Amino acid sequence: MMGNYRPFTAISYQTTLGNETGSWRTQRPVYQERISPCRCACPAKTDIPKWLNLVKENEFKKAWEVLIETNPLPLVCGKVCPHPCEASCNRGQFDEALSIIALERFLGEEALKNNWHPQKIGSPTGAKIAVIGSGPAGLSCAYQLARRGYRVTIFEALPVIGGMLRVGIPNYRLPKDILEQEITNNILSPFEIEVKTNTPVNKEIFQKIKKEFQSIFVGVGAHQSERLDIPGEEGKGVLSGLDFLRKINLGQKAEIGKKVAVIGGGNAAIDAARSARRQGAEVFLIYRRIKEDMPAFKEEIEEAEKEGVRFYFLLRPSKILLENGNIKGIECQKGEVKGKDDKGRSQVFFPEGSPRLEIEVDNVITAIGEEPDLSFVDEEIGSLFIGGDARDLAGTVSAAIGSGREASKQIHFYLTGQRITEEISESNMIQFEELNLDYFEYQSRQTQIFGSQSAIKEAGRCFSCGNCNICGICWSFCPDIAIRKKEDKYEIDYDYCKGCGICAHECPTKSIVLIKEQ
Ligand code: FAD
């Protein structure tokens, strides 16, 4: 062996800081914020990795504050959102997607339990804004503007607020006490928003609103049910799905017979079918296309099947059979699939003379589509903004929330000339292949969150795609000790960084990139 041989080691007894090795660099690492697929997919554009990271750090209140920046109804969304964020989660390609919706529900519950309230982000402006319709679009717009200091008044036709959340979605899916609590806690009470219920805005009221308010948001949803346009539709016992659900949700009598046909394939049809089933009726759901084409959420279709709703596909109602004005059955025509339409759904034909089928029923509930009623809006004025289902029929709560927020930004710009900008584009989205997976272990997903520890554990599974989560790997690997720890971030000291690129290579979340030195 080498005996007592010791290699020479250069040790400086003085500071080496004067030795600025960064001048050798041909490329430099920079921290970047890219967009995660979950945020891209979220119609409310919630900064999901940011609040998940705070949950992981046991900072639940801060996490909730990030969440409600964009979505004032996290508990509601935690119950009814179809969670496109989870479908696009990069972790889904590794083991299983994060349980984002369960964590969102958890934070929403924590907020109510601990009486957390959102804070104002602007001082009073004096400008008055009218919001017509108190669905998620109207509430979201009102919330965003009120916290910026605007004086907001909501006009609502019904005696209750919440739109479809209150009168469409059944109580067994979205308990009304939770809905009311969240609306009051997060939107109405912190910002003194005035609410005028039982005020259906017509042309006359609209004219008054135009004079009194500097800007108007119209979020009246789509409440006019489309007609079947078949003989017998005037019969006693034909009702629209929305009327049926509204009655149940308002605690009014919604009497139905023993056998009920529900026509349609969307959420309103499934909710009406399940609600009728819960009233003890035998329920036949009739849909003109095939199961895979149903626009209703998959989980809801499965629940309806479990509860005993009977599905009939490729059938189109052709006549409602009446006896002395009362329904005794429905006649349907059989269709045939011939290819796909431009939306990828089955194209169905109902040839002359195709077989007909009669089903004995006491009621027919129609839920084939809804249209907005904007007849009171007399002209397009600069200060008027339309959002939610009334605008694009996107048909989800989170889309309505996103659309209300978007309109609030436009109203703010209209009134002040100041833009509220956000860069959330798919072109800047992190792909699964870009992540460094060496730092992640397989872990199974928890679909239910049982308390803080379980929330922290599940949030800890987040890849934090494109968002530095201060994991410290760059800091540990930097051979030049050129990465400095700041309070809530890392910074690169370019006087000492030689541009070796190890930090960018190792970064698990793709939050560091190398750019050419100028
Ligand atoms: P709405 O929620 O429809 O609210 C509009 C409000 O405007 C209503 O309160 C209405 O009374 C009021 N209004 C209308 N006209 C006037 C007027 N002239 N003057 C004053 N007020 C007026 N989405 C999901 O994400 N998850 C679900 O599980 C889900 N389930 C659904 C179940 C059913 C039965 C239905 C019908 C829809 C469901 N949706 C679901 C879709 C979702 O509820 C809607 O996309 C969303 O509520 C649209 O929000 P909005 O604010 O645009 O309109």
Coordinates of C-alpha atoms and ligand atoms in Angstrom, one line a residue:
M1 CA 0.0 0.0 0.0
M2 CA 0.9 3.6 -0.1
G3 CA 2.0 3.8 3.6
N4 CA 1.7 7.3 5.0
Y5 CA 1.3 8.9 1.6
R6 CA -1.4 11.6 1.6
P7 CA -2.2 13.5 -1.6
F8 CA -1.8 17.2 -1.6
T9 CA -5.1 18.9 -0.9
A10 CA -5.7 22.5 -1.6
I11 CA -7.1 24.2 1.4
S12 CA -7.6 27.8 1.6
Y13 CA -7.5 29.4 5.0
Q14 CA -9.0 32.6 3.5
T15 CA -12.2 33.3 1.6
T16 CA -12.3 32.0 -2.0
L17 CA -15.1 34.3 -2.9
G18 CA -12.8 36.5 -4.9
N19 CA -12.3 33.6 -7.3
E20 CA -15.3 34.3 -9.5
T21 CA -15.3 31.1 -11.6
G22 CA -18.6 32.0 -13.3
S23 CA -16.7 33.9 -16.0
W24 CA -15.9 30.5 -17.7
R25 CA -19.5 29.8 -18.5
T26 CA -20.9 29.2 -22.0
Q27 CA -24.4 28.3 -20.8
R28 CA -26.4 29.3 -17.7
P29 CA -29.0 27.6 -15.7
V30 CA -32.2 29.6 -14.9
Y31 CA -35.2 28.8 -12.8
Q32 CA -38.4 28.8 -14.8
E33 CA -42.0 28.4 -14.1
R34 CA -43.8 26.1 -16.6
I35 CA -47.4 25.1 -16.6
S36 CA -48.5 21.7 -15.2
P37 CA -50.9 19.7 -17.2
C38 CA -53.4 19.7 -14.3
R39 CA -53.5 23.5 -14.3
C40 CA -53.8 23.6 -18.0
A41 CA -56.8 21.2 -17.9
C42 CA -58.5 23.0 -15.0
P43 CA -61.2 25.2 -16.5
A44 CA -60.8 27.5 -13.5
K45 CA -57.0 27.6 -14.1
T46 CA -56.3 27.0 -10.4
D47 CA -52.6 26.8 -9.6
I48 CA -52.8 23.2 -8.5
P49 CA -49.1 22.3 -7.9
K50 CA -48.7 25.5 -5.8
W51 CA -51.5 24.6 -3.3
L52 CA -50.6 20.9 -3.3
N53 CA -47.1 21.9 -2.3
L54 CA -48.4 23.9 0.6
V55 CA -50.6 21.0 1.7
K56 CA -47.5 18.8 1.7
E57 CA -45.8 21.4 3.9
N58 CA -48.7 21.2 6.4
E59 CA -49.7 24.8 5.4
F60 CA -53.4 24.2 4.9
K61 CA -54.6 27.7 5.3
K62 CA -52.0 29.1 2.8
A63 CA -52.9 26.3 0.4
W64 CA -56.6 27.2 0.7
E65 CA -55.7 30.8 0.0
V66 CA -53.9 29.9 -3.2
L67 CA -56.9 27.7 -4.2
I68 CA -59.5 30.4 -3.7
E69 CA -57.5 32.9 -5.7
T70 CA -59.2 31.4 -8.7
N71 CA -62.0 29.3 -7.2
P72 CA -64.1 30.5 -4.4
L73 CA -66.1 27.3 -4.2
P74 CA -63.5 24.5 -3.6
L75 CA -65.7 22.3 -1.5
V76 CA -68.5 22.5 -4.1
C77 CA -66.0 21.6 -6.8
G78 CA -64.5 18.9 -4.6
K79 CA -67.9 17.3 -4.7
V80 CA -69.1 17.8 -8.3
C81 CA -66.3 18.7 -10.6
P82 CA -65.5 16.0 -13.2
H83 CA -61.8 16.7 -12.4
P84 CA -60.2 17.0 -15.8
C85 CA -57.1 17.9 -13.8
E86 CA -56.7 14.3 -12.6
A87 CA -57.2 12.9 -16.1
S88 CA -54.2 14.9 -17.3
C89 CA -52.0 14.5 -14.2
N90 CA -48.5 13.4 -15.3
R91 CA -48.3 11.1 -12.3
G92 CA -51.0 9.0 -14.0
Q93 CA -48.4 7.8 -16.4
F94 CA -46.1 6.8 -13.6
D95 CA -48.4 5.0 -11.1
E96 CA -51.7 6.7 -10.4
A97 CA -52.9 10.3 -10.8
L98 CA -53.0 12.5 -7.7
S99 CA -56.4 12.7 -5.8
I100 CA -56.7 16.4 -6.5
I101 CA -60.5 16.5 -6.1
A102 CA -60.3 14.8 -2.7
L103 CA -57.6 17.2 -1.5
E104 CA -59.7 20.1 -2.8
R105 CA -62.6 18.8 -0.8
F106 CA -60.4 18.4 2.3
L107 CA -59.2 22.1 2.1
G108 CA -62.8 23.3 1.5
E109 CA -63.9 21.4 4.7
E110 CA -60.9 22.7 6.7
A111 CA -61.9 26.3 5.7
L112 CA -65.4 26.0 7.0
K113 CA -64.3 24.1 10.1
N114 CA -61.7 26.8 11.0
N115 CA -63.8 29.8 9.7
W116 CA -61.2 31.0 7.2
H117 CA -62.3 33.9 5.0
P118 CA -60.8 35.3 1.9
Q119 CA -59.1 38.7 2.1
K120 CA -59.6 41.8 0.0
I121 CA -57.0 42.5 -2.6
G122 CA -57.9 46.0 -3.5
S123 CA -59.2 49.2 -1.9
P124 CA -62.8 50.5 -2.6
T125 CA -63.1 51.8 -6.2
G126 CA -66.6 53.2 -5.9
A127 CA -67.6 51.6 -9.2
K128 CA -70.9 49.6 -9.1
I129 CA -71.2 46.3 -10.9
A130 CA -74.4 44.4 -11.5
V131 CA -74.2 40.6 -11.8
I132 CA -77.3 39.0 -13.3
G133 CA -77.7 35.4 -12.2
S134 CA -76.2 33.8 -9.1
G135 CA -74.9 30.5 -10.5
P136 CA -71.2 29.7 -10.3
A137 CA -70.4 32.1 -13.1
G138 CA -72.1 35.0 -11.5
L139 CA -70.8 34.2 -8.0
S140 CA -67.2 33.8 -9.3
C141 CA -67.4 37.2 -11.2
A142 CA -69.0 38.9 -8.1
Y143 CA -66.3 37.4 -5.8
Q144 CA -63.4 38.5 -8.0
L145 CA -64.7 42.0 -8.4
A146 CA -65.8 42.5 -4.8
R147 CA -62.4 41.5 -3.5
R148 CA -60.8 44.1 -5.8
G149 CA -63.0 46.8 -4.2
Y150 CA -66.0 47.0 -6.5
R151 CA -69.5 47.3 -5.2
V152 CA -71.4 44.3 -6.5
T153 CA -75.1 43.6 -6.6
I154 CA -76.4 40.2 -7.7
F155 CA -79.8 40.0 -9.2
E156 CA -81.3 36.5 -9.0
A157 CA -84.7 35.4 -10.4
L158 CA -85.2 32.6 -7.9
P159 CA -85.8 32.9 -4.2
V160 CA -82.4 31.1 -3.6
I161 CA -78.9 31.7 -4.9
G162 CA -76.4 29.2 -6.4
G163 CA -78.0 28.5 -9.9
M164 CA -77.8 24.9 -10.9
L165 CA -75.7 24.1 -7.8
R166 CA -78.8 25.0 -5.8
V167 CA -81.7 24.0 -8.0
G168 CA -80.2 21.5 -10.5
I169 CA -77.7 19.2 -8.8
P170 CA -79.6 17.0 -6.3
N171 CA -79.0 17.2 -2.6
Y172 CA -77.5 13.7 -2.4
R173 CA -74.6 14.8 -4.6
L174 CA -74.2 18.3 -3.3
P175 CA -75.8 18.9 0.1
K176 CA -77.4 22.3 0.2
D177 CA -76.3 23.3 3.7
I178 CA -72.6 22.9 2.5
L179 CA -73.3 24.9 -0.6
E180 CA -74.9 27.7 1.4
Q181 CA -72.2 27.7 4.0
E182 CA -69.4 27.9 1.3
I183 CA -71.2 30.7 -0.6
T184 CA -71.7 32.7 2.6
N185 CA -68.3 32.1 4.1
N186 CA -66.2 32.7 1.0
I187 CA -68.2 35.1 -1.2
L188 CA -71.1 37.0 0.5
S189 CA -70.0 37.7 4.0
P190 CA -66.4 38.8 3.5
F191 CA -67.2 41.3 0.8
E192 CA -70.6 42.8 1.5
I193 CA -72.1 41.8 -1.8
E194 CA -75.7 42.8 -2.1
V195 CA -78.1 40.1 -3.3
K196 CA -81.5 40.7 -4.7
T197 CA -83.4 37.4 -5.0
N198 CA -86.8 37.0 -6.5
T199 CA -85.7 39.5 -9.2
P200 CA -86.0 38.1 -12.7
V201 CA -84.3 40.7 -14.8
N202 CA -86.5 41.6 -17.8
K203 CA -86.1 44.4 -20.4
E204 CA -87.4 47.0 -18.0
I205 CA -85.2 46.1 -15.0
F206 CA -82.3 45.8 -17.4
Q207 CA -82.7 49.4 -18.5
K208 CA -82.6 50.5 -14.9
I209 CA -79.5 48.4 -14.2
K210 CA -77.8 49.9 -17.2
K211 CA -78.3 53.4 -15.8
E212 CA -77.2 52.6 -12.3
F213 CA -74.2 50.3 -12.8
Q214 CA -70.9 51.0 -14.6
S215 CA -70.7 47.4 -15.9
I216 CA -72.9 44.4 -16.1
F217 CA -72.1 40.7 -16.0
V218 CA -74.8 38.3 -17.3
G219 CA -74.6 34.8 -16.1
V220 CA -78.1 33.6 -16.4
G221 CA -77.2 30.0 -17.4
A222 CA -79.2 27.9 -19.8
H223 CA -82.6 27.2 -18.3
Q224 CA -85.0 26.9 -21.2
S225 CA -85.5 23.2 -21.9
E226 CA -85.6 22.1 -25.5
R227 CA -88.9 20.5 -26.7
L228 CA -89.2 17.0 -28.1
D229 CA -91.6 18.3 -30.8
I230 CA -93.6 15.1 -31.0
P231 CA -97.3 14.5 -30.8
G232 CA -98.6 14.2 -27.2
E233 CA -96.1 16.5 -25.7
E234 CA -98.9 18.6 -24.3
G235 CA -100.1 15.7 -22.2
K236 CA -100.4 15.9 -18.4
G237 CA -97.4 14.3 -16.9
V238 CA -94.8 15.5 -19.4
L239 CA -92.3 17.7 -17.5
S240 CA -88.8 19.1 -18.1
G241 CA -85.9 17.6 -16.2
L242 CA -84.9 21.1 -14.9
D243 CA -88.4 21.8 -13.6
F244 CA -88.5 18.4 -11.9
L245 CA -85.1 18.8 -10.3
R246 CA -85.9 22.5 -9.3
K247 CA -89.1 21.4 -7.5
I248 CA -87.3 18.7 -5.6
N249 CA -84.4 21.1 -4.7
L250 CA -86.8 23.8 -3.5
G251 CA -88.7 21.3 -1.3
Q252 CA -91.8 21.5 -3.5
K253 CA -94.0 18.6 -4.5
A254 CA -92.7 16.8 -7.6
E255 CA -95.3 14.0 -8.0
I256 CA -94.5 11.3 -10.4
G257 CA -96.2 7.9 -11.2
K258 CA -94.8 4.4 -10.8
K259 CA -93.1 4.3 -14.2
V260 CA -91.1 7.2 -15.7
A261 CA -89.3 7.7 -19.0
V262 CA -86.4 10.1 -18.9
I263 CA -85.3 11.4 -22.3
G264 CA -81.7 12.5 -22.8
G265 CA -78.1 11.6 -22.0
G266 CA -76.6 14.5 -20.1
N267 CA -76.2 15.3 -16.4
A268 CA -79.7 16.7 -16.2
A269 CA -81.1 13.4 -17.6
I270 CA -79.1 11.3 -15.2
D271 CA -79.9 13.4 -12.2
A272 CA -83.6 13.4 -13.1
A273 CA -83.5 9.6 -13.6
R274 CA -81.8 9.0 -10.2
S275 CA -84.1 11.4 -8.4
A276 CA -87.1 9.7 -9.9
R277 CA -85.7 6.3 -8.9
R278 CA -85.2 7.6 -5.3
Q279 CA -88.9 8.5 -5.3
G280 CA -89.5 4.8 -5.9
A281 CA -90.4 4.9 -9.6
E282 CA -89.3 2.4 -12.2
V283 CA -87.2 4.5 -14.5
F284 CA -86.3 4.0 -18.2
L285 CA -83.7 6.3 -19.6
I286 CA -84.0 6.7 -23.3
Y287 CA -81.1 8.0 -25.3
R288 CA -80.8 8.4 -29.1
R289 CA -77.1 7.4 -29.3
I290 CA -75.1 4.7 -27.6
K291 CA -73.8 4.7 -24.0
E292 CA -70.2 5.8 -24.9
D293 CA -71.7 9.0 -26.5
M294 CA -73.6 10.1 -23.4
P295 CA -72.4 13.5 -22.3
A296 CA -73.2 12.8 -18.6
F297 CA -70.3 12.1 -16.3
K298 CA -69.2 8.4 -16.4
E299 CA -69.4 8.0 -12.6
E300 CA -72.9 9.3 -12.6
I301 CA -74.0 6.9 -15.4
E302 CA -72.5 4.0 -13.3
E303 CA -74.3 5.1 -10.2
A304 CA -77.6 5.4 -12.1
E305 CA -77.1 1.8 -13.4
K306 CA -76.3 0.6 -9.9
E307 CA -79.5 2.2 -8.6
G308 CA -81.6 0.4 -11.1
V309 CA -82.2 2.9 -13.9
R310 CA -82.8 1.0 -17.1
F311 CA -81.1 2.3 -20.1
Y312 CA -82.5 2.1 -23.7
F313 CA -80.1 3.2 -26.4
L314 CA -80.5 4.1 -30.1
L315 CA -84.2 5.0 -29.4
R316 CA -85.9 8.3 -30.4
P317 CA -89.3 9.2 -28.9
S318 CA -91.8 9.5 -31.8
K319 CA -95.1 9.9 -29.9
I320 CA -96.3 10.3 -26.4
L321 CA -99.4 8.1 -26.0
L322 CA -102.3 9.8 -24.2
E323 CA -105.6 8.6 -22.8
N324 CA -108.0 11.4 -21.8
G325 CA -105.0 13.8 -21.8
N326 CA -103.0 11.6 -19.4
I327 CA -99.9 9.7 -20.4
K328 CA -100.1 5.9 -20.8
G329 CA -96.9 5.3 -22.7
I330 CA -94.2 6.5 -25.0
E331 CA -93.6 5.3 -28.5
C332 CA -90.0 5.2 -29.7
Q333 CA -88.3 4.6 -33.0
K334 CA -85.2 2.4 -33.4
G335 CA -82.1 4.0 -34.9
E336 CA -79.0 2.7 -36.7
V337 CA -75.4 3.9 -36.2
K338 CA -73.7 4.9 -39.4
G339 CA -70.3 6.3 -38.7
K340 CA -69.3 9.2 -36.5
D341 CA -70.2 12.9 -36.6
D342 CA -67.7 15.7 -36.5
K343 CA -67.6 15.6 -32.6
G344 CA -66.7 11.9 -32.7
R345 CA -70.2 10.8 -31.6
S346 CA -72.2 8.0 -33.3
Q347 CA -74.1 9.3 -36.2
V348 CA -77.6 7.8 -35.8
F349 CA -80.2 7.5 -38.5
F350 CA -83.9 6.7 -38.0
P351 CA -85.0 5.3 -41.3
E352 CA -88.7 5.5 -42.4
G353 CA -90.4 2.3 -41.3
S354 CA -87.7 1.3 -38.7
P355 CA -89.1 -0.7 -35.8
R356 CA -91.1 1.1 -33.2
L357 CA -91.3 0.2 -29.5
E358 CA -93.9 1.2 -26.9
I359 CA -93.0 1.6 -23.3
E360 CA -95.8 1.9 -20.7
V361 CA -95.1 4.9 -18.5
D362 CA -97.0 7.5 -16.3
N363 CA -94.6 10.3 -16.9
V364 CA -92.1 11.6 -19.4
I365 CA -89.2 13.8 -18.2
T366 CA -87.4 15.6 -21.0
A367 CA -83.8 16.6 -20.7
I368 CA -82.5 16.8 -24.2
G369 CA -80.8 20.2 -23.9
E370 CA -81.1 23.7 -22.5
E371 CA -80.9 27.1 -24.1
P372 CA -80.1 30.5 -22.5
D373 CA -82.8 33.2 -22.4
L374 CA -81.1 36.5 -23.2
S375 CA -84.1 38.2 -24.5
F376 CA -83.8 41.0 -21.9
V377 CA -80.4 42.0 -23.3
D378 CA -81.5 44.6 -25.8
E379 CA -78.2 45.6 -27.4
E380 CA -74.5 44.9 -27.2
I381 CA -73.0 47.6 -25.0
G382 CA -69.4 48.0 -24.2
S383 CA -69.9 47.5 -20.4
L384 CA -71.8 44.2 -20.8
F385 CA -70.1 40.8 -20.4
I386 CA -71.8 37.4 -20.7
G387 CA -70.4 34.2 -19.2
G388 CA -71.0 30.7 -18.0
D389 CA -73.5 28.5 -19.6
A390 CA -75.3 31.5 -21.1
R391 CA -72.2 32.1 -23.2
D392 CA -70.6 28.9 -24.3
L393 CA -72.6 26.0 -22.8
A394 CA -69.4 24.5 -21.5
G395 CA -71.6 22.8 -19.0
T396 CA -69.5 22.4 -15.9
V397 CA -69.2 24.2 -12.7
S398 CA -65.5 24.8 -13.0
A399 CA -65.9 26.2 -16.5
A400 CA -68.5 28.6 -15.2
I401 CA -66.2 29.7 -12.4
G402 CA -63.4 30.2 -14.9
S403 CA -65.6 32.1 -17.2
G404 CA -66.9 34.4 -14.4
R405 CA -63.3 35.1 -13.4
E406 CA -62.3 35.8 -16.9
A407 CA -65.2 38.3 -17.3
S408 CA -64.1 40.0 -14.0
K409 CA -60.7 40.6 -15.6
Q410 CA -62.3 42.1 -18.6
I411 CA -64.6 44.3 -16.5
H412 CA -61.6 45.5 -14.5
F413 CA -59.8 46.3 -17.7
Y414 CA -62.9 48.1 -19.1
L415 CA -63.1 50.3 -16.0
T416 CA -59.5 50.9 -15.3
G417 CA -57.5 50.2 -18.4
Q418 CA -55.3 47.9 -16.4
R419 CA -54.9 44.3 -17.6
I420 CA -54.7 41.3 -15.2
T421 CA -52.5 39.0 -17.2
E422 CA -51.7 35.3 -16.8
E423 CA -49.6 33.1 -19.0
I424 CA -51.3 29.7 -19.0
S425 CA -50.8 28.2 -22.4
E426 CA -50.5 24.6 -23.5
S427 CA -47.3 25.4 -25.4
N428 CA -45.6 26.0 -22.1
M429 CA -46.9 22.8 -20.5
I430 CA -44.6 20.2 -18.9
Q431 CA -44.7 16.8 -20.6
F432 CA -44.2 13.6 -18.6
E433 CA -41.0 12.8 -20.6
E434 CA -39.4 16.0 -19.5
L435 CA -39.5 15.1 -15.7
N436 CA -36.6 13.4 -13.9
L437 CA -38.3 10.4 -12.5
D438 CA -35.3 9.2 -10.5
Y439 CA -36.5 11.0 -7.5
F440 CA -39.9 9.5 -7.3
E441 CA -41.1 6.2 -5.8
Y442 CA -44.2 4.3 -6.7
Q443 CA -46.9 5.1 -4.2
S444 CA -50.5 4.2 -4.4
R445 CA -53.2 6.9 -4.6
Q446 CA -55.5 7.7 -1.7
T447 CA -58.9 8.4 -3.2
Q448 CA -60.3 9.4 0.2
I449 CA -58.5 11.8 2.5
F450 CA -58.9 11.0 6.2
G451 CA -57.4 14.0 8.1
S452 CA -54.2 16.0 7.9
Q453 CA -51.6 13.2 7.7
S454 CA -53.4 11.5 4.8
A455 CA -53.7 14.9 3.0
I456 CA -50.0 15.6 3.5
K457 CA -49.1 12.1 2.2
E458 CA -51.3 12.4 -0.9
A459 CA -50.1 15.9 -1.7
G460 CA -46.5 14.6 -1.3
R461 CA -47.1 12.5 -4.4
C462 CA -47.4 15.5 -6.6
F463 CA -44.6 15.8 -9.2
S464 CA -44.9 19.6 -9.0
C465 CA -44.5 19.7 -12.7
G466 CA -42.7 22.8 -13.8
N467 CA -42.9 24.4 -10.4
C468 CA -39.9 24.5 -8.1
N469 CA -40.9 23.0 -4.8
I470 CA -37.7 23.8 -3.1
C471 CA -36.7 20.1 -2.9
G472 CA -33.0 21.2 -2.7
I473 CA -31.6 18.7 -5.2
C474 CA -30.0 21.5 -7.3
W475 CA -28.5 22.9 -4.1
S476 CA -27.1 19.5 -3.0
F477 CA -25.6 18.7 -6.4
C478 CA -24.1 22.0 -7.4
P479 CA -20.3 21.3 -7.4
D480 CA -19.5 25.1 -7.2
I481 CA -21.8 25.8 -4.3
A482 CA -23.3 28.5 -6.6
I483 CA -26.9 27.8 -5.5
R484 CA -28.0 29.9 -2.6
K485 CA -31.0 29.0 -0.3
K486 CA -33.3 32.0 0.1
E487 CA -36.4 31.9 2.3
D488 CA -38.8 30.4 -0.1
K489 CA -36.7 29.8 -3.2
Y490 CA -33.2 29.1 -4.5
E491 CA -31.1 31.5 -6.4
I492 CA -28.1 31.0 -8.6
D493 CA -25.0 33.0 -8.0
Y494 CA -23.7 33.5 -11.5
D495 CA -20.3 34.7 -10.2
Y496 CA -19.5 31.2 -9.3
C497 CA -21.7 29.0 -11.6
K498 CA -19.6 27.4 -14.3
G499 CA -22.7 26.3 -16.3
C500 CA -22.0 22.6 -15.8
G501 CA -25.7 21.9 -16.1
I502 CA -25.9 19.3 -13.3
C503 CA -28.7 21.2 -11.5
A504 CA -30.8 21.4 -14.7
H505 CA -30.1 17.7 -15.4
E506 CA -31.1 16.6 -11.9
C507 CA -34.0 18.9 -11.3
P508 CA -37.0 16.5 -10.8
T509 CA -39.7 19.0 -11.8
K510 CA -38.0 20.6 -14.8
S511 CA -37.9 23.9 -13.0
I512 CA -34.3 24.7 -14.3
V513 CA -33.3 25.0 -17.9
L514 CA -30.0 25.9 -19.5
I515 CA -29.8 28.8 -21.8
K516 CA -26.9 29.9 -24.0
E517 CA -24.7 32.5 -22.4
Q518 CA -24.8 35.8 -24.4
Ligands
FAD1 P1 -76.5 28.6 -13.7 O1 -75.9 27.7 -12.7 O2 -77.6 28.0 -14.5 O3 -77.1 29.9 -12.9 C1 -77.8 30.9 -13.6 C2 -78.6 31.6 -12.6 O4 -79.2 32.8 -13.3 C3 -79.8 30.9 -12.0 O5 -79.8 31.0 -10.6 C4 -81.0 31.5 -12.6 O6 -82.2 31.4 -11.8 C5 -80.5 32.9 -12.8 N1 -81.3 33.6 -13.9 C6 -81.7 33.2 -15.1 N2 -82.3 34.1 -15.7 C7 -82.3 35.2 -14.9 C8 -82.8 36.5 -15.1 N3 -83.4 36.9 -16.2 N4 -82.7 37.4 -14.0 C9 -82.1 37.0 -12.9 N5 -81.6 35.8 -12.7 C10 -81.7 34.9 -13.7 N6 -71.5 20.6 -13.7 C11 -70.5 20.0 -13.0 O7 -69.3 20.5 -13.1 N7 -70.7 18.9 -12.2 C12 -71.9 18.4 -12.1 O8 -72.1 17.4 -11.4 C13 -73.0 18.9 -12.8 N8 -74.3 18.4 -12.6 C14 -75.3 19.1 -13.2 C15 -76.6 18.6 -13.0 C16 -77.7 19.2 -13.6 C17 -79.0 18.7 -13.4 C18 -77.4 20.4 -14.5 C19 -78.6 21.0 -15.1 C20 -76.2 20.8 -14.7 C21 -75.1 20.2 -14.1 N9 -73.8 20.7 -14.2 C22 -72.8 20.1 -13.6 C23 -73.5 21.9 -15.1 C24 -73.4 23.1 -14.2 O9 -74.3 23.1 -13.1 C25 -73.5 24.4 -15.0 O10 -72.6 24.3 -16.1 C26 -73.3 25.6 -14.2 O11 -74.1 25.7 -13.1 C27 -73.4 26.8 -15.1 O12 -73.3 28.0 -14.3 P2 -73.9 29.4 -14.7 O13 -73.6 30.3 -13.5 O14 -73.5 29.7 -16.0 O15 -75.5 29.2 -14.7

